[in-house]
Coordinates of C-alpha atoms in Angstrom, one line a residue:
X1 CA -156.6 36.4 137.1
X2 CA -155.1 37.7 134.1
X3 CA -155.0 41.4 133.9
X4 CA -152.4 42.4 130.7
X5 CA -150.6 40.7 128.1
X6 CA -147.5 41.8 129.4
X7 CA -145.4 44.1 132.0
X8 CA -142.9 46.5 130.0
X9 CA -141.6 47.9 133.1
X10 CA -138.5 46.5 135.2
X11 CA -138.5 43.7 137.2
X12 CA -136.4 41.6 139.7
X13 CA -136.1 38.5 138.6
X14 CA -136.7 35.7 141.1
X15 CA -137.7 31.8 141.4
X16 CA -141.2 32.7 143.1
X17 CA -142.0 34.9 140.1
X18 CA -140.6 32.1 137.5
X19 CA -143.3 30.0 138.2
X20 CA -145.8 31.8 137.4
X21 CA -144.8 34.2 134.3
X22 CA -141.8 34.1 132.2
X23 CA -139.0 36.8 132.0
X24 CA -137.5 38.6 128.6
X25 CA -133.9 39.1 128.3
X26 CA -132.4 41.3 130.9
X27 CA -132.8 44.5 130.6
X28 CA -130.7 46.1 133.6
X29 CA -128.0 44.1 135.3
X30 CA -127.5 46.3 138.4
X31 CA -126.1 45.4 142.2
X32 CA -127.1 45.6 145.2
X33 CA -125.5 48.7 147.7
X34 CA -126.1 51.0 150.6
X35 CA -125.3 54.0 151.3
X36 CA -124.6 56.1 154.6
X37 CA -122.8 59.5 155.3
X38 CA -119.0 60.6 154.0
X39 CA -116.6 59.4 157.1
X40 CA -116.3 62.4 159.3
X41 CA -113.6 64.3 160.9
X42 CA -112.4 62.5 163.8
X43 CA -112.0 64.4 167.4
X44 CA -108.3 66.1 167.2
X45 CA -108.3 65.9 170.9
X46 CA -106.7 62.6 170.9
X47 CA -104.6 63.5 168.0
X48 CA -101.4 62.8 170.0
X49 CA -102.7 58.7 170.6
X50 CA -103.2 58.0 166.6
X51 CA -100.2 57.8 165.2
X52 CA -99.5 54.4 166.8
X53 CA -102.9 51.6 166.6
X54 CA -104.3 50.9 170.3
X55 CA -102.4 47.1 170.0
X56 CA -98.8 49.3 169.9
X57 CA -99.3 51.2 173.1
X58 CA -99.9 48.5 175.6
X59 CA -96.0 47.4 174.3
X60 CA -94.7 50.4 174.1
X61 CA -95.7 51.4 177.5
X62 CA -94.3 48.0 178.9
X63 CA -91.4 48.4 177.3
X64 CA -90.3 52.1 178.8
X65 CA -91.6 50.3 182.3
X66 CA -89.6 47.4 182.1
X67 CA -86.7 49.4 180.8
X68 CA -85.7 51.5 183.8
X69 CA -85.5 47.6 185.9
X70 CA -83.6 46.1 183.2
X71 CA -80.6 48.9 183.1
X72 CA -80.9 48.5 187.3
X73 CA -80.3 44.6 186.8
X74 CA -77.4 45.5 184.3
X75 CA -75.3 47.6 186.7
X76 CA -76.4 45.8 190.0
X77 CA -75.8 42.0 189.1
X78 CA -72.1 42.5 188.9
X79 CA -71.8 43.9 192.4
X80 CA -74.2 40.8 193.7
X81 CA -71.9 38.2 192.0
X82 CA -68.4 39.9 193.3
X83 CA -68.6 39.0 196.7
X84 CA -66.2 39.1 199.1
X85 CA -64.2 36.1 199.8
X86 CA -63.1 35.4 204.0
X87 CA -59.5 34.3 204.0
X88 CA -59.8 30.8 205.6
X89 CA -57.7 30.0 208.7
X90 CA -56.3 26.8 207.2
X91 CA -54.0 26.4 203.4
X92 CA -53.7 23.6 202.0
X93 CA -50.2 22.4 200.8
X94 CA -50.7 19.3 198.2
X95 CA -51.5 17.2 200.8
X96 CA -50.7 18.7 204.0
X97 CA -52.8 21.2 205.9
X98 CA -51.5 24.3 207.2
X99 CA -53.6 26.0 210.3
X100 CA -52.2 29.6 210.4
X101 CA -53.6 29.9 213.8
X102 CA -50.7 27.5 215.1
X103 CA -48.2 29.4 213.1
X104 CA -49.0 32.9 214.1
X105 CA -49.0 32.3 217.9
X106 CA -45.0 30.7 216.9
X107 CA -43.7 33.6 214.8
X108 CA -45.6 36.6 216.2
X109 CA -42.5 39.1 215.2
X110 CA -42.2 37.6 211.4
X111 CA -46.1 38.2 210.7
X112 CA -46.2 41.2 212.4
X113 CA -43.0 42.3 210.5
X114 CA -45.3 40.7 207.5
X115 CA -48.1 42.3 208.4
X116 CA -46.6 45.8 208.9
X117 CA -45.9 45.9 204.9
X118 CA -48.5 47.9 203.1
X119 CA -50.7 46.2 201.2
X120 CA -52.3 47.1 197.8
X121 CA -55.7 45.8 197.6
X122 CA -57.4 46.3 194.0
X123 CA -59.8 48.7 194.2
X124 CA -63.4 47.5 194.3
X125 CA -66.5 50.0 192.9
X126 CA -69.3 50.3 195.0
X127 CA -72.7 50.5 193.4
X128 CA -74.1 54.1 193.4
X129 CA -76.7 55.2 196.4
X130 CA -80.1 55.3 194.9
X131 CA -79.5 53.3 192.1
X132 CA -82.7 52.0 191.1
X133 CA -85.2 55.4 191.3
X134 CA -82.0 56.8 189.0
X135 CA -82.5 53.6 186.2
X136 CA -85.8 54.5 186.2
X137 CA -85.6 58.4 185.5
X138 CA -82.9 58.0 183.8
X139 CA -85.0 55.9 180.9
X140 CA -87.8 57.8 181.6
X141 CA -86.1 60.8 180.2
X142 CA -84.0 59.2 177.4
X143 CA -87.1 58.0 176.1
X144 CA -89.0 61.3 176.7
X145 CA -85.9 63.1 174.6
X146 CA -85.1 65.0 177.3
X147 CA -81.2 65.8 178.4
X148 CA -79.9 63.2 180.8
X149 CA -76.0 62.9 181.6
X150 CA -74.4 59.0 181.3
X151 CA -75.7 57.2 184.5
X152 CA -72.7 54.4 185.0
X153 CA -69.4 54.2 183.1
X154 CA -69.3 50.6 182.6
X155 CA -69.6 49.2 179.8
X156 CA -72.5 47.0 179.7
X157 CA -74.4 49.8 181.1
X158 CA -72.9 52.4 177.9
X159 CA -74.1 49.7 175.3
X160 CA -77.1 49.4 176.9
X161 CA -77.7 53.6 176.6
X162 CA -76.7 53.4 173.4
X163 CA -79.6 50.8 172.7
X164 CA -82.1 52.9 174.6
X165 CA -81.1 56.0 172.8
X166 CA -81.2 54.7 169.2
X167 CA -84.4 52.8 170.2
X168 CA -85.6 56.1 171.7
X169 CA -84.6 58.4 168.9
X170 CA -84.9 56.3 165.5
X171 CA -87.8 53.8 166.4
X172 CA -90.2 56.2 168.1
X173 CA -89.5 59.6 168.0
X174 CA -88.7 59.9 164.3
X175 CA -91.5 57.4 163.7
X176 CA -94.3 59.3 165.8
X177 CA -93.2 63.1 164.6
X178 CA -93.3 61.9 161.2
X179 CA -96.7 60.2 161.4
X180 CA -98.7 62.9 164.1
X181 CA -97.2 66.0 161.9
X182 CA -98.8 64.1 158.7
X183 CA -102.1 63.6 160.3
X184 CA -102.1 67.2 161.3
X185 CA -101.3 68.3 157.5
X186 CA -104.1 65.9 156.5
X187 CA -106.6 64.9 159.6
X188 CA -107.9 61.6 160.3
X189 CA -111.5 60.5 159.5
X190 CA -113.9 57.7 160.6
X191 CA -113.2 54.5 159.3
X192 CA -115.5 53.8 155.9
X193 CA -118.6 51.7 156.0
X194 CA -118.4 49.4 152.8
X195 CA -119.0 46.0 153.3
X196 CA -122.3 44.5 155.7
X197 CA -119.7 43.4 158.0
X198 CA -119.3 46.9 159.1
X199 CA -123.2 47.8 159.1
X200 CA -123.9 45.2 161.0
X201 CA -121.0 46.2 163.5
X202 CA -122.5 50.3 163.6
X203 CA -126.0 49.5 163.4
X204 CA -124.9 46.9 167.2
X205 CA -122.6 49.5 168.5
X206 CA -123.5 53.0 167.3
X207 CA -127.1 52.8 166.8
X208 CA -126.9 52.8 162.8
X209 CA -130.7 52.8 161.6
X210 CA -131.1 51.2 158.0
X211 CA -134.1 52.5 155.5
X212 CA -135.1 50.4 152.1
X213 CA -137.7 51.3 149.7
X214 CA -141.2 49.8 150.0
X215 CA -141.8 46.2 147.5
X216 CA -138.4 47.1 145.8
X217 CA -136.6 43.9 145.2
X218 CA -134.1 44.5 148.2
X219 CA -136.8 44.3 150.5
X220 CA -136.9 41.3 149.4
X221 CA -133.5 39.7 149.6
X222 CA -133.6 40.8 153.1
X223 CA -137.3 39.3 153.8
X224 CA -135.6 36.2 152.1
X225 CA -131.5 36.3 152.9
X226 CA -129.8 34.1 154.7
X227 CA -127.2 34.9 157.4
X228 CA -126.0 38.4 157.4
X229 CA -129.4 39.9 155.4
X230 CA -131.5 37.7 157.5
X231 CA -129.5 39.5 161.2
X232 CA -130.1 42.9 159.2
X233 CA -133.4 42.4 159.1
X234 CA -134.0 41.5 162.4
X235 CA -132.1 44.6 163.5
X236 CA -134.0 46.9 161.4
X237 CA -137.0 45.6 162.8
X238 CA -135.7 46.6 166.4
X239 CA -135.1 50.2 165.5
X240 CA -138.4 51.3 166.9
X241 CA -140.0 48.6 168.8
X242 CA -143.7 50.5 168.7
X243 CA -143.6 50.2 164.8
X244 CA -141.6 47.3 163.0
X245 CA -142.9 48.5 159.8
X246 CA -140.7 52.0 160.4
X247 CA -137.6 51.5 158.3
X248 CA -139.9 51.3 155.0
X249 CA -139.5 54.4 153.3
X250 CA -141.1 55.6 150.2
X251 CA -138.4 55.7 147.4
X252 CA -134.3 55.7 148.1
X253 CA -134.4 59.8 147.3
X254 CA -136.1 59.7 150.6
X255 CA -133.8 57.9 152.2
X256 CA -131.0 60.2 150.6
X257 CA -132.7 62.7 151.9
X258 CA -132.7 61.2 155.6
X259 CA -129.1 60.9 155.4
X260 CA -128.1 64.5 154.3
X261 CA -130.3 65.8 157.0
X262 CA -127.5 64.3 159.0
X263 CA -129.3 64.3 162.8
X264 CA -128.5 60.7 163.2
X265 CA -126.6 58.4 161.5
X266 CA -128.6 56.3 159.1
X267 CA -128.0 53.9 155.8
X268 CA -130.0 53.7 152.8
X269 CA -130.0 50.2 151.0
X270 CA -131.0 50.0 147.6
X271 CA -129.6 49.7 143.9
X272 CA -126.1 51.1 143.1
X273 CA -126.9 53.1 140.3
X274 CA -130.3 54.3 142.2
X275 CA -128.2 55.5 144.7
X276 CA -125.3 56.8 142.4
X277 CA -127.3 59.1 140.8
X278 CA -129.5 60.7 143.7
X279 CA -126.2 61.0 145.6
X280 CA -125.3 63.4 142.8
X281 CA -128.2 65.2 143.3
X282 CA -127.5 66.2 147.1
X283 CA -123.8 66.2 146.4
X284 CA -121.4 63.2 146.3
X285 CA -118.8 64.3 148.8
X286 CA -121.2 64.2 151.3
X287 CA -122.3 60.5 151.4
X288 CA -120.1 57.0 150.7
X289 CA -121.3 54.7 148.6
X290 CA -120.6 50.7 150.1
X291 CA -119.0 48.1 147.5
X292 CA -121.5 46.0 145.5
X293 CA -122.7 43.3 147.9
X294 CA -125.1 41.3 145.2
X295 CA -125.8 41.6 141.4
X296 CA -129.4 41.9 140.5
X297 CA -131.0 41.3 137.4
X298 CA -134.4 43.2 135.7
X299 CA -136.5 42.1 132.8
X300 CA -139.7 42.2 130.8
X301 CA -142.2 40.1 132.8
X302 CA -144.6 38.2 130.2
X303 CA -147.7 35.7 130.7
X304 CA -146.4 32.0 130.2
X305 CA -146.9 30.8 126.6
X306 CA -146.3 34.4 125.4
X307 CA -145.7 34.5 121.7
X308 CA -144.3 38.1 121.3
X309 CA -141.1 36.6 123.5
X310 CA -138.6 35.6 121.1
X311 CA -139.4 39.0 119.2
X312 CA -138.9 40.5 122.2
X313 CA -135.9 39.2 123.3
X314 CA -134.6 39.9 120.1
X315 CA -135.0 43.7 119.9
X316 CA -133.7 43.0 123.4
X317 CA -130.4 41.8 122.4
X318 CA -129.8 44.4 120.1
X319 CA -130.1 47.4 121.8
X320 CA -127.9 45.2 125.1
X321 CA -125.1 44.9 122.4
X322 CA -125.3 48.3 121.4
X323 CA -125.3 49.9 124.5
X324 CA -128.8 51.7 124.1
X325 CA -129.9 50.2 127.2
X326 CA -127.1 51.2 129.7
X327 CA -127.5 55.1 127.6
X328 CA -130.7 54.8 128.5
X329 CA -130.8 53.8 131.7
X330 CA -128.9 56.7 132.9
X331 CA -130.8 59.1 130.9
X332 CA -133.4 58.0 132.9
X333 CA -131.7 58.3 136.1
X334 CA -130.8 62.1 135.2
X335 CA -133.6 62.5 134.3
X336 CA -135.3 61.9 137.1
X337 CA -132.7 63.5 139.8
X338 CA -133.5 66.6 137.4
X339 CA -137.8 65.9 138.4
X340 CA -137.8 67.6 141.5
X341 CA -141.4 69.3 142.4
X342 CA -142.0 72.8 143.3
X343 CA -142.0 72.1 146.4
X344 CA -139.1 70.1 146.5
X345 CA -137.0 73.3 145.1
X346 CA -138.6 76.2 147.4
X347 CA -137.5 73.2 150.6
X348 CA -134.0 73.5 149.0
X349 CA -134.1 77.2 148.2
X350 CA -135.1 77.5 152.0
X351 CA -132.3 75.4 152.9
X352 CA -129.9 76.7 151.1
X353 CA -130.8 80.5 152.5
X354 CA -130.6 79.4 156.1
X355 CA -127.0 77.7 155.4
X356 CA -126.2 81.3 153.9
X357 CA -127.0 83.3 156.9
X358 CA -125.4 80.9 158.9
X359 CA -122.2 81.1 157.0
X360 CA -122.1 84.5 157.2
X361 CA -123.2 84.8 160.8
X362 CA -120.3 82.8 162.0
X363 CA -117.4 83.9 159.4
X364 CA -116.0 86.4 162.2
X365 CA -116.2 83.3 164.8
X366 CA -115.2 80.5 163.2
X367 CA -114.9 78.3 159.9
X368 CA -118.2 75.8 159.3
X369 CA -117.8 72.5 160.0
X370 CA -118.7 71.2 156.4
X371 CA -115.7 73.5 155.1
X372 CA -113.3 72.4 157.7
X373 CA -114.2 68.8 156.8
X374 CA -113.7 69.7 152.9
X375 CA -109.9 70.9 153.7
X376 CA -107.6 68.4 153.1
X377 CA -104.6 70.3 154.0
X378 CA -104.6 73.3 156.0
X379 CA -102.7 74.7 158.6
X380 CA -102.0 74.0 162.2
X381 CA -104.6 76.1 164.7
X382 CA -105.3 75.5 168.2
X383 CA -107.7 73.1 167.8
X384 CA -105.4 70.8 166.4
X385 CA -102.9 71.0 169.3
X386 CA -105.4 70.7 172.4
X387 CA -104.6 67.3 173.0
X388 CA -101.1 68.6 173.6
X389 CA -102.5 70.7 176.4
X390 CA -104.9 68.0 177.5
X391 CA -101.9 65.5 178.3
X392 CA -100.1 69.0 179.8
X393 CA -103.6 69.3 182.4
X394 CA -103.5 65.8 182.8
X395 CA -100.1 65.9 184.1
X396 CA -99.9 68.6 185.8
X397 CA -103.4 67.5 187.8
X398 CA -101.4 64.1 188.5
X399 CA -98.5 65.7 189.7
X400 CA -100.7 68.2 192.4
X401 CA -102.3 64.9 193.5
X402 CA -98.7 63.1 193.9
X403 CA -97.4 66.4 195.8
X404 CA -100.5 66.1 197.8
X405 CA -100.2 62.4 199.1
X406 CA -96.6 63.2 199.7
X407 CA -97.1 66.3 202.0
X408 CA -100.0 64.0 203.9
X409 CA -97.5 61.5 204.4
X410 CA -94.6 63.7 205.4
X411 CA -97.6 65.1 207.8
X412 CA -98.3 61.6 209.4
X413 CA -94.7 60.7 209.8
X414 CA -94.2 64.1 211.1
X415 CA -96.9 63.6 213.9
X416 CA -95.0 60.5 214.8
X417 CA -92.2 62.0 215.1
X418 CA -93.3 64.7 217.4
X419 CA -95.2 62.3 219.7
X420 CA -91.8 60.3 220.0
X421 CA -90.0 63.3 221.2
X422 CA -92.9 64.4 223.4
X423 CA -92.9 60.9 225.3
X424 CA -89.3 61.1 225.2
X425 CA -89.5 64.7 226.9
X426 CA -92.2 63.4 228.6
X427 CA -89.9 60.5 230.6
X428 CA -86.8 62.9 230.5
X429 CA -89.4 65.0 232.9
X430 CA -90.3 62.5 235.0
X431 CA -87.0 60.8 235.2
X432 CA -85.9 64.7 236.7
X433 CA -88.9 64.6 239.1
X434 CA -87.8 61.6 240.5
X435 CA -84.1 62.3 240.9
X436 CA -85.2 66.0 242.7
X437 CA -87.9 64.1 244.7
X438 CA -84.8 61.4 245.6
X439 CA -82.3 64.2 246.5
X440 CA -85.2 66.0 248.7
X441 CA -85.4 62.7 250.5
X442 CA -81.8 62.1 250.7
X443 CA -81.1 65.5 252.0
X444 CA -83.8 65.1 254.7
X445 CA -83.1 61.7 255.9
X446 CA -79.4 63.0 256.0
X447 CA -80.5 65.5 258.1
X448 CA -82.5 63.8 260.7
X449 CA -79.7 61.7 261.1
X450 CA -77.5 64.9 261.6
X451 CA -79.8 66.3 264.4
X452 CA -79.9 62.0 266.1
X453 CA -76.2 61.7 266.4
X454 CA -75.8 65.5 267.8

């Protein structure tokens, strides 16, 4: 049913619609994009784990484990290897055997004369008492940079400290000051959402929600994707299982809107320059605009047949090659981020009242989170160093525990102990009440005797 000659507005271009009208030139080549909230401050209480990734610290922490056995191996492999050699009985003299038992039994004055001589045996270095809990506090400390005295003078062990300590001192500790001191001058943030990769990774794992504009064209690439727009889709239909229909929103504003409310964390997709210039109207720090994931085209929809076409593509091309169309195109978008209704403004005026009172309310307690998340460099404060006094709680809670299991296992071998000695004092008693009770006897018996013989 034919209800106009032809559409002046924009529209997205698509085979469906080829069929059944024809398109003018493009008029607007624009991409596709989405758009969630500026990366936020990340929690400063685990400050102290960042400056290495998570794939470092499993190594790291094997390496100061294994570090403490390896130095014990070092210094107790040579005292395994030099064992003492038992002087045989027999020598052997080319091809004649000696047996020195034989020949000490004939010449007992000559080896005892012999034997009397004194001897200088080379002296032979024991290995230290306790030597493996000292490797491992020993390392322990060198790597904590803590002052520790040279465990073992010889030399494999020295090169081996001197390995530790440049590994300990260069490779970590410089490393790690350098890069926790920069991330407290300028604090970490969230990782960026830019690509569909990503929003499809939040929307799984953190409950992301994605909005789109009602019959807008990327309704329809997700309606009509493949792969990664098709699982979007299903996703966004599994936001609210009562409504499926819920992540249709009136126009993208609204869905800027959504996302500088901030209560949960949402995404906006729609075109880029849509969303470029209504993030400028709510403030661009505050949101992150995603790289351009498709281009879309727009024209001049006419019936097929159409003889004003060719005329129309013509004045089409003109003002394309000028660049009238891009200036007006973002007149247009100005224009309309200026359009905001009465009530629109008095919401804003409210809003922006409210965030006045609360500023001031809370200027003798604490900075605002939005200005704290502006600063790009400020100085340290005791926020920033509470992981430091987490890992301090942490440590000394693990030590009280340790203390504890020891003093309950000093208590158990304790009680041992004291039932040992009292069955020992036990039988010592016994062992004296039989020995009187035997003397009584004797002393009796010896007597009855006595009065017998007399």
């Amino acid at each position: 049913m034919q209800l106009a000659d032809f559409f002046l507005g924009d529209v997205g271009l698509s085979w469906e619609r080829r069929k059944a009208i024809e398109f003018s030139f493009f008029t607007l080549a624009d991409s596709g994009a989405f758009a969630t909230h500026a990366p936020r401050r990340l929690n400063e209480a685990l400050a102290i784990m960042r400056p290495f990734k998570l794939d470092i610290w499993p190594y790291l922490i094997l390496t100061i484990v294994f570090s403490g056995p390896i130095f014990y191996g070092i210094i107790a492999l040579p005292h395994k290897w030099r064992r003492r050699q038992v002087a045989l009985d027999v020598e052997q003299l080319g091809e004649l055997c000696i047996y020195m038992a034989y020949i000490k039994e004939i010449t007992p004055c000559v080896l005892l004369m012999r034997s009397r001589r004194p001897r200088r045996t080379p002296p032979q270095s024991e290995m230290p008492p306790q030597l493996f809990e000292r490797c491992i506090w020993f390392t322990l400390r060198l790597f904590l940079k803590q002052s520790c005295h040279e465990l073992y003078h010889d030399y494999r062990a020295k090169f081996l400290t001197i390995v530790y300590w440049i590994a300990a001192t260069y490779v970590l500790a410089d490393v790690y000051s350098a890069q926790l001191t920069s991330q407290f001058a300028r604090p970490a943030r969230e990782a960026p959402i830019n690509t569909l990769q990503r929003l499809q990774f939040v929307m799984q794992q953190d409950g992301y929600r994605l909005y789109v504009e009602k019959e807008s064209s990327s309704l329809e690439m997700l309606e009509n994707g493949t792969e990664l727009f098709r699982q979007l889709y299903a996703l966004m239909r599994q936001q609210q299982p009562d409504d499926h229909r819920a992540f249709l929103i009136d126009s993208v504003e609204a869905g800027i809107k959504l996302i500088a409310d901030g209560r949960e964390n949402k995404a906006v997709l729609g075109g880029r320059e849509t969303l470029y210039f209504n993030i400028q109207q709510y403030g661009a720090k505050n949101f992150q605009l995603s790289q351009k994931l498709y281009t879309r085209y727009s024209a001049v929809a006419v019936q097929i047949g159409c003889p004003f076409l060719d005329s129309l593509n013509d004045v089409l091309m003109h003002l394309f090659e000028g660049g009238i169309l891009d200036k007006m195109t973002t007149a247009e978008y100005e224009a309309q981020a200026r359009m905001m209704t009465k009530d629109q403004a008095k919401q804003s005026k409210e809003l922006a009242a409210a965030e006045n009172a609360n500023t001031k309310s809370n200027e003798a307690k604490a900075q605002p989170q939005h200005a704290q998340d502006n600063e790009m460099i400020s100085a340290l404060n005791l926020r920033m160093l509470q992981g430091a006094f987490i890992a301090l709680a942490v440590g000394s809670l693990t030590a009280a525990l340790m203390l504890l299991l020891e003093l309950c296992y000093r208590r158990l071998n304790l009680a041992q102990s004291l039932r040992r000695r009292r069955l020992r004092w036990l039988r010592r008693w016994r062992r004296l009440q039989l020995l009187q009770l035997f003397q009584m006897l004797r002393q009796l018996s010896v007597r009855i005797f006595a009065q017998n013989l007399g």
